Short mmCIF file of C-alpha atoms in Angstrom, two decimals:
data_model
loop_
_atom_site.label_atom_id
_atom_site.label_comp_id
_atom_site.label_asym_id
_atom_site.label_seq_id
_atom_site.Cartn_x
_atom_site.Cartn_y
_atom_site.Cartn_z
CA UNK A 26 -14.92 4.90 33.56
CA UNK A 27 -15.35 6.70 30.28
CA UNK A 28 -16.62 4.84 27.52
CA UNK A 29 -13.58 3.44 24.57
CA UNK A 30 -13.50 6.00 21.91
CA UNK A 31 -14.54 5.17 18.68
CA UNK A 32 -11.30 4.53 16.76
CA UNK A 33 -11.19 5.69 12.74
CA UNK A 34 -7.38 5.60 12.62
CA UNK A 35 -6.29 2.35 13.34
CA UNK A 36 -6.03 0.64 10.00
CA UNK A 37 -6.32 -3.38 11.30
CA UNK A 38 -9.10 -5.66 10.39
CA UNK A 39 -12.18 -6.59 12.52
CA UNK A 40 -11.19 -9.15 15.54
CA UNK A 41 -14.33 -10.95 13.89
CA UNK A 42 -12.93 -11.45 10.83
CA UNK A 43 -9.39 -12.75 11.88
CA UNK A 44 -9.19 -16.65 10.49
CA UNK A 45 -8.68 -18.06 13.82
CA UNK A 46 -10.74 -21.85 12.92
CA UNK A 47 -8.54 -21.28 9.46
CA UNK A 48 -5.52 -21.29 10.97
CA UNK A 49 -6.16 -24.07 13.46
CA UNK A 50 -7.26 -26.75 11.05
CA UNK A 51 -4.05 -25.95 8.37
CA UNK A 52 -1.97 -26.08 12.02
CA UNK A 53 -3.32 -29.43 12.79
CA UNK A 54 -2.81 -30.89 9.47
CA UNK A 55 1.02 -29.47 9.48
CA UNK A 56 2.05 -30.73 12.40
CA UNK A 57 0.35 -34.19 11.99
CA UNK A 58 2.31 -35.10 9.14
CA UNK A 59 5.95 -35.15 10.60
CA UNK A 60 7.38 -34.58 7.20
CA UNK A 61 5.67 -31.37 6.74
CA UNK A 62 6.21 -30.76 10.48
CA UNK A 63 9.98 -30.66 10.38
CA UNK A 64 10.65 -29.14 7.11
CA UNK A 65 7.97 -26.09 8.77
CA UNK A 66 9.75 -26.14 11.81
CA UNK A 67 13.79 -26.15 10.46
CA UNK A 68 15.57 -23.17 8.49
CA UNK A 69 13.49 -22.57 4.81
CA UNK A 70 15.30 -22.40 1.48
CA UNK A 71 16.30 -18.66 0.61
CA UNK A 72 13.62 -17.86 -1.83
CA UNK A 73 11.09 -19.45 0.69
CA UNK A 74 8.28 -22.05 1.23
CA UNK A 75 8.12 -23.96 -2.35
CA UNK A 76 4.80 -24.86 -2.20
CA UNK A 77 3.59 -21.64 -1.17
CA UNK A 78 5.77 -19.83 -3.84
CA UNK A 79 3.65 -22.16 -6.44
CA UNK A 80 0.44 -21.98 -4.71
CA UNK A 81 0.74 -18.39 -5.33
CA UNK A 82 2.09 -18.26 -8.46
CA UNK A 83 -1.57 -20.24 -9.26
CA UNK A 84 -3.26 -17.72 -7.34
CA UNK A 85 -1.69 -14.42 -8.75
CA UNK A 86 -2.48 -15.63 -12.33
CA UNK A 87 -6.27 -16.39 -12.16
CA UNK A 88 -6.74 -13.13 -10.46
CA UNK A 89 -4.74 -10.80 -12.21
CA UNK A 90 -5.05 -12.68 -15.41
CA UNK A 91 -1.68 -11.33 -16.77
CA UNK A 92 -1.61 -10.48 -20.79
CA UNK A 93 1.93 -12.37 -21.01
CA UNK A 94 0.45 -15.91 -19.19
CA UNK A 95 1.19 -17.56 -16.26
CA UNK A 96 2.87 -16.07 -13.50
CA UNK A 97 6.14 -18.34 -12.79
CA UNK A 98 7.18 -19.05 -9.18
CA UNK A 99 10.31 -18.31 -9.95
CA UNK A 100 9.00 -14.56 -10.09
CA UNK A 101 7.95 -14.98 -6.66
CA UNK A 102 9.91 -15.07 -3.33
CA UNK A 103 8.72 -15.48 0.08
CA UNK A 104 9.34 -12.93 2.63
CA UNK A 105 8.21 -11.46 6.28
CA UNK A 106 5.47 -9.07 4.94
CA UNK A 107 5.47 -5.96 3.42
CA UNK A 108 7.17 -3.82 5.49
CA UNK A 109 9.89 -5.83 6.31
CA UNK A 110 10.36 -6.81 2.47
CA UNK A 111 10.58 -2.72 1.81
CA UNK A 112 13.52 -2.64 4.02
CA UNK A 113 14.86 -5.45 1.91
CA UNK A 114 14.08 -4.13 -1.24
CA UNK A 115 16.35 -1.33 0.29
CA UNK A 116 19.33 -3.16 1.45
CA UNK A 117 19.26 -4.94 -1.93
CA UNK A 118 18.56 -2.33 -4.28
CA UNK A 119 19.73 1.25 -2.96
CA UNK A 120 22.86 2.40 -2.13
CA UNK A 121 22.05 6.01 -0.10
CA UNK A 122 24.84 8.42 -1.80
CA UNK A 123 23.98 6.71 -5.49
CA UNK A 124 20.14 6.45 -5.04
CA UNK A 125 18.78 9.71 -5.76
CA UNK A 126 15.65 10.11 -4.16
CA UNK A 127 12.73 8.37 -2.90
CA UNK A 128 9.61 9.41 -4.94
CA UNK A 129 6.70 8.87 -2.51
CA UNK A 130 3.22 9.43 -3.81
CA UNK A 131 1.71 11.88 -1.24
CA UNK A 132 -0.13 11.53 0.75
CA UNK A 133 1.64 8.28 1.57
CA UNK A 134 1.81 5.42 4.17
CA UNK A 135 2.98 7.10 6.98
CA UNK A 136 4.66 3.96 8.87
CA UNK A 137 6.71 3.97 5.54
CA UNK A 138 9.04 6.96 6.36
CA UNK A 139 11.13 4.96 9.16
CA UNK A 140 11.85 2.21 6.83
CA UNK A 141 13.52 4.97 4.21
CA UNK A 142 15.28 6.74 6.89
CA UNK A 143 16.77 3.86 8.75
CA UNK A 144 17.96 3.12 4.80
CA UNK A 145 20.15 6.11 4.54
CA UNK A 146 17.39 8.13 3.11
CA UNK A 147 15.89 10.61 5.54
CA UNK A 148 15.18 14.41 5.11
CA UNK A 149 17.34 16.08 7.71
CA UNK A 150 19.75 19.44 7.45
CA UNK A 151 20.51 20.21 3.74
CA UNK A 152 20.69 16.39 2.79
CA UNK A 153 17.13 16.28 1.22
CA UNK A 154 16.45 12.51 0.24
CA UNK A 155 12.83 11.53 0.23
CA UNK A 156 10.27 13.38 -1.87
CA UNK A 157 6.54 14.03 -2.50
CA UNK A 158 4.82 13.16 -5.87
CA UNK A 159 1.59 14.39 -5.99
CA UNK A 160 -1.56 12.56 -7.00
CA UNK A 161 -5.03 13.37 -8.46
CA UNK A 162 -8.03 10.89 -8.96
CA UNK A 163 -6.12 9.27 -12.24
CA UNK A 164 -2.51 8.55 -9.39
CA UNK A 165 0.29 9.51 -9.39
CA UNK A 166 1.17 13.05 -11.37
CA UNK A 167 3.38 11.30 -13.95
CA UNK A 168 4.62 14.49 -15.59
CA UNK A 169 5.64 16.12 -12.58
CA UNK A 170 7.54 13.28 -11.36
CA UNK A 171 9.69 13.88 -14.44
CA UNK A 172 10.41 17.01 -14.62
CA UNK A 173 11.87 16.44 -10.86
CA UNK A 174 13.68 13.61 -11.84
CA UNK A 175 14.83 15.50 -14.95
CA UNK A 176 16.40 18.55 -12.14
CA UNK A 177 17.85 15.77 -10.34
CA UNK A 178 20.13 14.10 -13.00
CA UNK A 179 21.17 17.41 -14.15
CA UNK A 180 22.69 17.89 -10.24
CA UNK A 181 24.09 14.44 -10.63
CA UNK A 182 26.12 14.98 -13.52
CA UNK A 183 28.17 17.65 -11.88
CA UNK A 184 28.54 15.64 -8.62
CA UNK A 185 30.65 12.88 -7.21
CA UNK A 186 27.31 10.35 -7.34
CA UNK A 187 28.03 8.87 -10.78
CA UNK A 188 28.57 5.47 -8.94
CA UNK A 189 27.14 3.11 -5.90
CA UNK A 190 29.31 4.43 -3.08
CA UNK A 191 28.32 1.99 -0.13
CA UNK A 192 27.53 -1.10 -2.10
CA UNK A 193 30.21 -3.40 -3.47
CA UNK A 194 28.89 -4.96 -7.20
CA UNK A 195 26.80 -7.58 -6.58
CA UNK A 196 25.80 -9.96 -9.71
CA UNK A 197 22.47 -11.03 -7.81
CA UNK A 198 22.04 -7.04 -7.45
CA UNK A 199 21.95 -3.63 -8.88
CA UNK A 200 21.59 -0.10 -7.37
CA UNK A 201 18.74 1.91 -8.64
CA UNK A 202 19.08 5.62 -9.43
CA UNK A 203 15.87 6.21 -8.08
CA UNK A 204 12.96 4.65 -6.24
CA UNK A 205 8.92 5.37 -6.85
CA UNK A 206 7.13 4.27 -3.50
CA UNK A 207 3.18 3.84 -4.20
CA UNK A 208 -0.50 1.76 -3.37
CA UNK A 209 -1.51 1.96 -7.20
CA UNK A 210 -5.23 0.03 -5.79
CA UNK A 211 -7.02 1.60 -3.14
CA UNK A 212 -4.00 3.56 -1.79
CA UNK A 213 -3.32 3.92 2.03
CA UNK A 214 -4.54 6.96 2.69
CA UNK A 215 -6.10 8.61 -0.35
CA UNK A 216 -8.43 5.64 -1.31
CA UNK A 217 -7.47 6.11 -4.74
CA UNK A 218 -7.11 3.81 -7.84
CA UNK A 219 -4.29 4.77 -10.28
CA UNK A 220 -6.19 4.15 -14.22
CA UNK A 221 -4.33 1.76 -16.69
CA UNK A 222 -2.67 4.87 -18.66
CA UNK A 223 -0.95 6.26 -15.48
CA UNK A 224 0.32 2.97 -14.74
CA UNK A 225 1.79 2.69 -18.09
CA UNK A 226 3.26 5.98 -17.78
CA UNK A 227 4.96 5.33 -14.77
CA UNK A 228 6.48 1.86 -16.06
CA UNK A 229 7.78 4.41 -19.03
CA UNK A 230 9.32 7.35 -16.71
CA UNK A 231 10.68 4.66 -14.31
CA UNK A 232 12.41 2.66 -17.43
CA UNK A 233 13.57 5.90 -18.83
CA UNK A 234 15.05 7.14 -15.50
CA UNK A 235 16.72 3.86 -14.30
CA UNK A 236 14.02 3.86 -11.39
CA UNK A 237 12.57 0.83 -8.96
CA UNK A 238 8.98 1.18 -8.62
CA UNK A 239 7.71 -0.34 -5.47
CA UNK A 240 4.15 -1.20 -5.33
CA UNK A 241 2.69 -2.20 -2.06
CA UNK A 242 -0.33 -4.13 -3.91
CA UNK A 243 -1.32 -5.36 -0.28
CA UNK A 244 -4.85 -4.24 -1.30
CA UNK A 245 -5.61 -5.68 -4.55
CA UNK A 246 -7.91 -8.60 -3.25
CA UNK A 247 -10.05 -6.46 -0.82
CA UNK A 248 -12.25 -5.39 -3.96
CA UNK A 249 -15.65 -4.89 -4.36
CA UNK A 250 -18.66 -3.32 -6.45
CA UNK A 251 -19.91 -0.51 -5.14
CA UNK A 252 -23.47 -0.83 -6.98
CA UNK A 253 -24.34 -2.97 -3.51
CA UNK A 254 -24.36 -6.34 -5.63
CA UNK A 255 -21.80 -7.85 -3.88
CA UNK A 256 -22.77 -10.34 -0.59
CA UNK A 257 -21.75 -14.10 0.02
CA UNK A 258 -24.70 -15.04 -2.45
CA UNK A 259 -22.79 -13.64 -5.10
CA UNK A 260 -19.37 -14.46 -3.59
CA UNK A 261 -18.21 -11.46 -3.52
CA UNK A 262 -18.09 -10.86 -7.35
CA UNK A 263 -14.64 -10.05 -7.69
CA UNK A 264 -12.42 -12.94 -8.35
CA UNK A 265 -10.76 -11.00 -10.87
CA UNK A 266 -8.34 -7.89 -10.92
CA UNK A 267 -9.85 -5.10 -13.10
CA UNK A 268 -6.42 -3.66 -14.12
CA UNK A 269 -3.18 -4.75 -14.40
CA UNK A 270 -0.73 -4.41 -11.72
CA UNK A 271 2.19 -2.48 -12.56
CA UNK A 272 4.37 -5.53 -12.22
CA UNK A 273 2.26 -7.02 -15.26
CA UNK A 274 2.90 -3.70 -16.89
CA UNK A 275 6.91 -3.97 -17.05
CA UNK A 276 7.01 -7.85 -18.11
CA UNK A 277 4.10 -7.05 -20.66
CA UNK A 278 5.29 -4.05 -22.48
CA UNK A 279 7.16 -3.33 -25.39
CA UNK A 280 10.10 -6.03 -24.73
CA UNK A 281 9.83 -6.22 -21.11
CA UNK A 282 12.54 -6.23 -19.01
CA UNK A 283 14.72 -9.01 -21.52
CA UNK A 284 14.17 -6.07 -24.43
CA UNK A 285 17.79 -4.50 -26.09
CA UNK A 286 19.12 -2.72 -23.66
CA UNK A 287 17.74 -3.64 -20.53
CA UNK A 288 19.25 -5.74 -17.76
CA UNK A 289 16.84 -8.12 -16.62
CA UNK A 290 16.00 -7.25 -13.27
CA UNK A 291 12.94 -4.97 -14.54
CA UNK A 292 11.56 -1.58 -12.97
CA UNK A 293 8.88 -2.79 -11.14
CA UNK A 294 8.35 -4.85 -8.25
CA UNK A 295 4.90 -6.08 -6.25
CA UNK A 296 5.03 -6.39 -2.32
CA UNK A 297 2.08 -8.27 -1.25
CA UNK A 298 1.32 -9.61 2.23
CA UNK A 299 -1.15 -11.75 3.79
CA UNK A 300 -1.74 -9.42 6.33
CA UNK A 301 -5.05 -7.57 5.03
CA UNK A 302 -6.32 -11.12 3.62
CA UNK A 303 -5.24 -13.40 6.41
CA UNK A 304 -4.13 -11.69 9.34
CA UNK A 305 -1.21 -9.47 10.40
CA UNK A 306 0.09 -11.33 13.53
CA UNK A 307 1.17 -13.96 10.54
CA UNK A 308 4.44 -11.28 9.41
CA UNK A 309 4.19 -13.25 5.94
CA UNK A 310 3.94 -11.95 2.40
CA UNK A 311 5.55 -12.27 -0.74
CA UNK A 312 7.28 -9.99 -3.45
CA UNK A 313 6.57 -10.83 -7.72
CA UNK A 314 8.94 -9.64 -9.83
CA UNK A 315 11.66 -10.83 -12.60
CA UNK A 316 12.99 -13.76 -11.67
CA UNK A 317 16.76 -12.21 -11.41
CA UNK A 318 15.30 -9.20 -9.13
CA UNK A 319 13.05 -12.43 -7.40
CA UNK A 320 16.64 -13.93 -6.57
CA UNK A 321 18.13 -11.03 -5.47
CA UNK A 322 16.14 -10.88 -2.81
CA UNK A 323 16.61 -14.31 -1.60
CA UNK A 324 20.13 -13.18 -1.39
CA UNK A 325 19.59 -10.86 1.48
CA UNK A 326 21.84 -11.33 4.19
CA UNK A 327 19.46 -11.73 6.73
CA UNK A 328 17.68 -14.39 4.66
CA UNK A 329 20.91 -16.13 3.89
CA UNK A 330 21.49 -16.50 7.47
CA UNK A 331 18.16 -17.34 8.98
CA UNK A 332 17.03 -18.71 6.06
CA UNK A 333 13.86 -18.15 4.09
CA UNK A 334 11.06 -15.68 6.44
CA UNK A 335 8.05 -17.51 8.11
CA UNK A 336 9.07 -21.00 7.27
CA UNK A 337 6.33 -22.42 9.39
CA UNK A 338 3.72 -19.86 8.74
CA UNK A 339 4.51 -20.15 4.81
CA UNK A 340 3.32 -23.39 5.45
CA UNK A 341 0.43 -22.78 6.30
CA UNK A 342 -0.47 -20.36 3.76
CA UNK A 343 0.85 -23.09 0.91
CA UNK A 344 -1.84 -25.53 2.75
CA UNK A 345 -4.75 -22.79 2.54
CA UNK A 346 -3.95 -21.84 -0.44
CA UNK A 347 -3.82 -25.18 -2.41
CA UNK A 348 -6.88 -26.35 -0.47
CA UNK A 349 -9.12 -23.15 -1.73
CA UNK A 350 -9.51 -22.32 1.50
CA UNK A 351 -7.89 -18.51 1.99
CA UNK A 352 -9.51 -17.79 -1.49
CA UNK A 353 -12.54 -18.95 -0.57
CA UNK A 354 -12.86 -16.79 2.55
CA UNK A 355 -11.57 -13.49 0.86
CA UNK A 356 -14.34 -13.76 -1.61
CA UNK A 357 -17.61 -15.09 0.59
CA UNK A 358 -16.43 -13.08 3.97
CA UNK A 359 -13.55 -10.43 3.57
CA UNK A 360 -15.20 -8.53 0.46
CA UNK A 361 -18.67 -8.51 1.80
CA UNK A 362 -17.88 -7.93 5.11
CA UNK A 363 -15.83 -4.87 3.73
CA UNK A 364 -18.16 -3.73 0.99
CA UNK A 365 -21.01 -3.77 3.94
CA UNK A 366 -18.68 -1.78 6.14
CA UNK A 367 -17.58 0.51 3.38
CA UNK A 368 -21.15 1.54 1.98
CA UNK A 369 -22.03 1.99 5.56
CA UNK A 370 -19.23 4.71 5.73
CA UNK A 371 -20.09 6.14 2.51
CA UNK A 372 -23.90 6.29 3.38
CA UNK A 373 -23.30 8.41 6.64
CA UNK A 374 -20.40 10.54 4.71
CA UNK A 375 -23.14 11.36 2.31
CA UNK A 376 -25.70 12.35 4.58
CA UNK A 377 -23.73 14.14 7.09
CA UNK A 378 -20.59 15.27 5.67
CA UNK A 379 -21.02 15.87 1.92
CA UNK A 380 -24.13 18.86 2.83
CA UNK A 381 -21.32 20.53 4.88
CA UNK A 382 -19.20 20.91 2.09
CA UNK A 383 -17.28 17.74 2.59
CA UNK A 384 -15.66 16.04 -0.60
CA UNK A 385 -13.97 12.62 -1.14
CA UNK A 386 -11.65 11.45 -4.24
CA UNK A 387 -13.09 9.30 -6.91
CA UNK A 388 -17.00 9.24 -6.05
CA UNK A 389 -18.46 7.74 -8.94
CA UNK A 390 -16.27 5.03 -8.92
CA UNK A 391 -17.70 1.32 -9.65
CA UNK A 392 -15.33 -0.74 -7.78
CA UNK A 393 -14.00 -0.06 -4.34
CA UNK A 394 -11.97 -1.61 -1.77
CA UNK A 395 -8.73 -1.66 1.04
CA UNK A 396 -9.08 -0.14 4.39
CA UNK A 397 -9.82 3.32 3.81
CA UNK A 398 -11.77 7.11 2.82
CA UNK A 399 -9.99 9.74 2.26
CA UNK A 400 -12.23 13.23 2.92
CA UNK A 401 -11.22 16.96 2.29
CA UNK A 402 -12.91 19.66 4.64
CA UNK A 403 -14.65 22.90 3.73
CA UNK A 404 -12.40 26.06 4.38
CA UNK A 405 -11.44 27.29 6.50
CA UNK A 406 -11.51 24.22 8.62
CA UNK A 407 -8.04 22.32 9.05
CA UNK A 408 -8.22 18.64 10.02
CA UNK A 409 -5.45 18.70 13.01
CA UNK A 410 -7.59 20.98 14.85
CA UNK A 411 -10.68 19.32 13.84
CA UNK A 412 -9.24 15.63 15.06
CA UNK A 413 -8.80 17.15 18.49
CA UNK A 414 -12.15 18.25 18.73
CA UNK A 415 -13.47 14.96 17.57
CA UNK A 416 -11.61 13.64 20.38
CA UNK A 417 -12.35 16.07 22.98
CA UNK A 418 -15.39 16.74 22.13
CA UNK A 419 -17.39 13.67 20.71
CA UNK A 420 -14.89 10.79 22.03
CA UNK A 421 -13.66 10.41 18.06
CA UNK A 422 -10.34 9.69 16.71
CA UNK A 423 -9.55 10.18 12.81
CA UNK A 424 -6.26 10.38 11.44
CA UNK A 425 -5.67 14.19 10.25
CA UNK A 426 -4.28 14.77 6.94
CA UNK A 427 -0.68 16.31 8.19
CA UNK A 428 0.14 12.47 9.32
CA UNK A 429 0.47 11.48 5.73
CA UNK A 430 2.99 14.19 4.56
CA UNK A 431 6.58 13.18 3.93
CA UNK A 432 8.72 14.49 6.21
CA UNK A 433 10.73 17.11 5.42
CA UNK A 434 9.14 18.25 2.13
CA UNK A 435 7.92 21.62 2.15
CA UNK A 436 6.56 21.54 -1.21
CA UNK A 437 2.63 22.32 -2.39
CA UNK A 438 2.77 18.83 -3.22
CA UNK A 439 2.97 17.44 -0.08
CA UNK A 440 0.30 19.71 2.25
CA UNK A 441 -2.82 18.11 3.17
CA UNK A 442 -4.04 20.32 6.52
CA UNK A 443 -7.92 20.02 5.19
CA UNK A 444 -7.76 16.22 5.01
CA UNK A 445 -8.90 13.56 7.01
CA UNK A 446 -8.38 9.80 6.82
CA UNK A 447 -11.00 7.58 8.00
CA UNK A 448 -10.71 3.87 8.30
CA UNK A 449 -13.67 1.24 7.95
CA UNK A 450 -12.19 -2.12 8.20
CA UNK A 451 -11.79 -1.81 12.51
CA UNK A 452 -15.06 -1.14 13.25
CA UNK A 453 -18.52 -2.79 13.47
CA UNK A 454 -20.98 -0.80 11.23
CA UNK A 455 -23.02 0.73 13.93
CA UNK A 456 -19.97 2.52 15.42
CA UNK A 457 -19.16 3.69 12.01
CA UNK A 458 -22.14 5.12 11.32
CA UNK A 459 -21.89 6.67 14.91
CA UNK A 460 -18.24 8.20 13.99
CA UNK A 461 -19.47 9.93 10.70
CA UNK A 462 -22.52 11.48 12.29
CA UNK A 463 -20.48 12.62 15.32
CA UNK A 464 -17.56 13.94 13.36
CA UNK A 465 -20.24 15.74 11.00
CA UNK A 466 -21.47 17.27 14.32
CA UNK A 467 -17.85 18.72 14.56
CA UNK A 468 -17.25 19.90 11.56
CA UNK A 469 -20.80 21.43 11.24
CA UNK A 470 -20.16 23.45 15.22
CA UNK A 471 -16.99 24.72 14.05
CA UNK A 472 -18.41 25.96 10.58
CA UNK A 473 -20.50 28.17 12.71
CA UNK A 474 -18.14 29.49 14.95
CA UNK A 475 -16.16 30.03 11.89
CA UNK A 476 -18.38 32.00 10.26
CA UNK A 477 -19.96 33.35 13.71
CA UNK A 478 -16.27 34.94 13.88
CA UNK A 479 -15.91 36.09 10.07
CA UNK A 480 -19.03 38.15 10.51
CA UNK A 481 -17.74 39.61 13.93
CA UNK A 482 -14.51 40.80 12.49
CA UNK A 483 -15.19 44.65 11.64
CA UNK A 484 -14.76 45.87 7.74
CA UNK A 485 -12.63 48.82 9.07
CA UNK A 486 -11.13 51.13 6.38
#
C-alpha cells in the first residue's frame, strides 16, 4: 500500500486545530437552557441570530477599529458562509443581461467560477461575462480595471442593456452595473495584501462605475508577524487589523454611501465566514455592509422561506463569541499555529526553491497570514507539467497556476502557466518541510534536463 501523498492543494485547516471541546461546551450550554434551545432549534429571523449579529458587530469593531466608530449590527446579517452568501449577493444584486461583467482579480478563487456561472454569468460562445483583473504586489491593477470598464459602457450605450432585464424593481434591492470579485488580505491564491491606496482606488472606480465590490475578507483574522515574535506567550500579537477593509473604506470616505447623489446601499460589501476561524463543517458566516444593502439580503427568497441560515449554529457562535472564547483561540492557537506552519514553508522555500530561481510575491512583507504561498517558476519550466511530476515522481500534489485562471479569458491578464500554489494550513510542519524539499528536487531535475536539451539542440545555419 503506497504511502498518502503529501497534499499542498487542499486549502482546509489542520484536523488538530478544529474546535471540537469548543463546540461541545457552547452545545451543552444551548441546549440546557430550553429557551435558547428552542429559539436555536425553530426557523431564525431573516437577518439572522440577534445575538450573534451583535456579538459581531463588538467583534468587527475592536479589530478593525473603523475611522467612522462602531460597527452597527444592523450592518451585519447572518448567512450560510461565504460561498453560499456570494450566490446571494448574486440573486440580490445582479440581473445577468444588465450586469456587465464580473471583474475577478486573477488569479482568483477557483471554486468561485460555478457560483458566477450558475448566476447567468459564465464565459461560453460569444457571450463573454466574467473577466480577469490583473494584480501586482500593491492588488488589484486599478487603472486597468477602468479603462475596461470604460470599453464596456461605451458597448452599453449602443445596446438594448440600459435596464435590469430579469429582475422586477425591488425597493430592498438594486442591480449593479458591474461586480469586482476580490481577497483584498492574504488573497486565495496569490498570498497577496492589497495597500491602503489601492483599496481607496477601487472604492473610487467602483463608485464612479456603479459597481458592487465583493470582498471575501474570510482571511482577515489569520494574521501574523512574520519577524517570528508571534507564539501563545505573546498571544498572537495581532488583535488588530493593520488596514482598513474596503467596507470601512466606502462608509468612511468622502460622504459615504448617504453623500448627494448616492443611494444608500454603498459599493462595497464584506463576506466573512467562520469557516477559516472556527471550522468549515459549521456553513456559517456573515456579510457587513450598509444597513439597506444588510436588509436586502435578509430579503432573499430562500431566507424568507427557511428563515435566517444556521439558526442553531449562529447560536453557538453568539455564545463563543460573547464569552471570549472564539477570540481567544484565534489569537493563542490559530495565529501561532499558522505563523509556525507558515515560516516553516517559507524557511524550506528559501533554501530549496529561491537558489533555483524560484520567486514569491511580497517577500519583505511584515505581516502575513490566510492559507496560502503563491510561487513563480524559473523558465522555461511550466507548473502543470511540473505538478505531475511532483506527483509521479515524489508522491506531491500542488495546485498549478492554470487552476486559478478565469475561464474563458484569453487575455495576458489572466495566464499563470509558471505558477504554483502551495497551501500550509493542512499540513503538520514536518510534511511541509518534506513537500518544499521534494518539489525543489523537481524543479531542480527538470532544470537540468531543460538545459541538458537546450545545449543538445544544434545552432544550424
Amino acid at each position: 500500500m503506497s504511502p498518502s501523498p503529501i497534499d499542498l492543494v487542499r486549502g482546509w485547516p489542520a484536523a488538530s486545530l478544529l474546535p471540537i471541546s469548543l463546540l461541545q461546551r457552547a452545545t451543552s450550554r444551548a441546549l440546557v437552557d430550553r429557551d435558547v434551545a428552542y429559539a436555536a432549534l425553530n426557523y431564525g429571523p431573516d437577518a439572522g441570530h440577534d445575538p450573534l449579529r451583535r456579538a459581531l458587530a463588538t467583534w468587527l469593531t475592536t479589530f478593525y477599529q473603523p475611522q467612522s466608530g462602531a460597527i452597527s449590527y444592523r450592518r451585519i446579517a447572518i448567512t450560510g458562509g461565504a460561498s453560499q452568501n456570494l450566490g446571494n449577493i448574486l440573486n440580490v444584486y445582479t440581473d445577468p443581461e444588465y450586469t456587465r461583467k464580473i471583474w475577478i482579480v486573477a488569479p482568483a478563487y477557483f471554486l468561485s467560477f460555478r457560483i458566477f456561472e450558475d448566476a447567468g454569468f459564465g464565459n461560453f460562445g460569444v457571450r463573454k461575462k466574467m473577466a480577469a483583473i490583473p494584480e501586482d504586489d500593491e492588488g488589484p491593477d486599478v487603472e486597468y480595471l477602468r479603462r475596461r470598464i470604460i470599453e464596456i459602457e461605451k458597448m452599453a450605450r449602443h445596446g438594448s442593456d440600459d435596464k435590469p432585464l430579469t429582475k422586477a424593481p425591488r425597493s430592498w434591492g438594486k442591480i449593479y452595473k458591474h461586480v469586482i470579485y476580490c481577497v483584498p488580505t492574504f488573497a486565495n491564491p496569490s498570498s497577496r495584501t492589497t495597500s491602503l491606496k489601492r483599496r481607496q482606488d477601487l472604492v473610487r472606480c467602483a463608485r464612479e462605475f456603479d459597481a458592487l465590490v465583493v470582498c471575501d475578507d474570510v482571511y482577515d483574522f489569520l494574521s501574523f508577524p512574520t519577524d517570528g515574535n508571534n507564539n501563545e506567550e505573546t498571544r498572537g500579537g495581532m488583535d488588530r487589523a493593520t488596514l482598513p477593509r474596503l467596507v470601512d473604506l466606502d462608509r468612511a470616505m468622502d460622504g459615504g454611501p448617504d453623500r448627494a447623489g448616492a443611494d444608500a446601499f454603498g459599493n462595497v460589501v464584506s463576506n466573512g465566514s467562520f469557516s477559516k476561524i472556527g471550522a468549515p463543517g459549521l456553513r456559517c458566516g456573515w456579510i457587513e455592509a450598509t444597513e439597506k444593502f444588510a436588509f436586502g439580503i435578509a430579503e432573499t427568497g430562500t431566507t424568507k422561506s427557511g428563515g435566517a441560515p444556521s439558526q442553531f449554529v449562529s447560536t453557538l457562535m453568539a455564545d463563543l463569541l460573547e464569552a471570549g472564547e472564539l477570540q481567544s483561540r484565534v489569537l493563542t492557537v490559530l495565529q501561532p499555529s499558522y505563523a509556525k506552519r507558515f515560516a516553516k514553508m517559507v524557511s524550506a522555500i528559501e533554501a530549496h526553491l529561491l537558489p533555483l530561481g524560484v520567486t514569491m510575491p511580497q517577500s519583505e512583507r511584515q505581516v502575513a497570514g490566510g492559507y496560502f504561498i503563491w510561487i513563480t517558476l524559473p523558465k522555461p519550466l511550466q507548473s502543470a507539467e511540473v505538478a505531475q511530476r511532483a506527483e509521479a515522481d515524489q508522491n506531491l500534489r500542488v495546485a498549478p497556476g492554470d487552476m486559478f485562471q478565469v475561464p474563458g479569458d484569453e487575455s495576458e491578464a489572466n495566464r499563470f502557466q509558471r505558477q504554483i500554489r502551495l497551501c500550509f494550513s493542512n499540513q503538520d510542519e514536518e510534511e511541509l518541510v518534506q513537500g518544499v524539499v521534494k518539489l525543489g528536487k523537481v524543479v531542480h531535475d527538470m532544470l537540468k534536463q531543460s538545459s541538458q536539451k537546450g545545449s543538445a539542440t544544434p545552432n544550424g545555419g
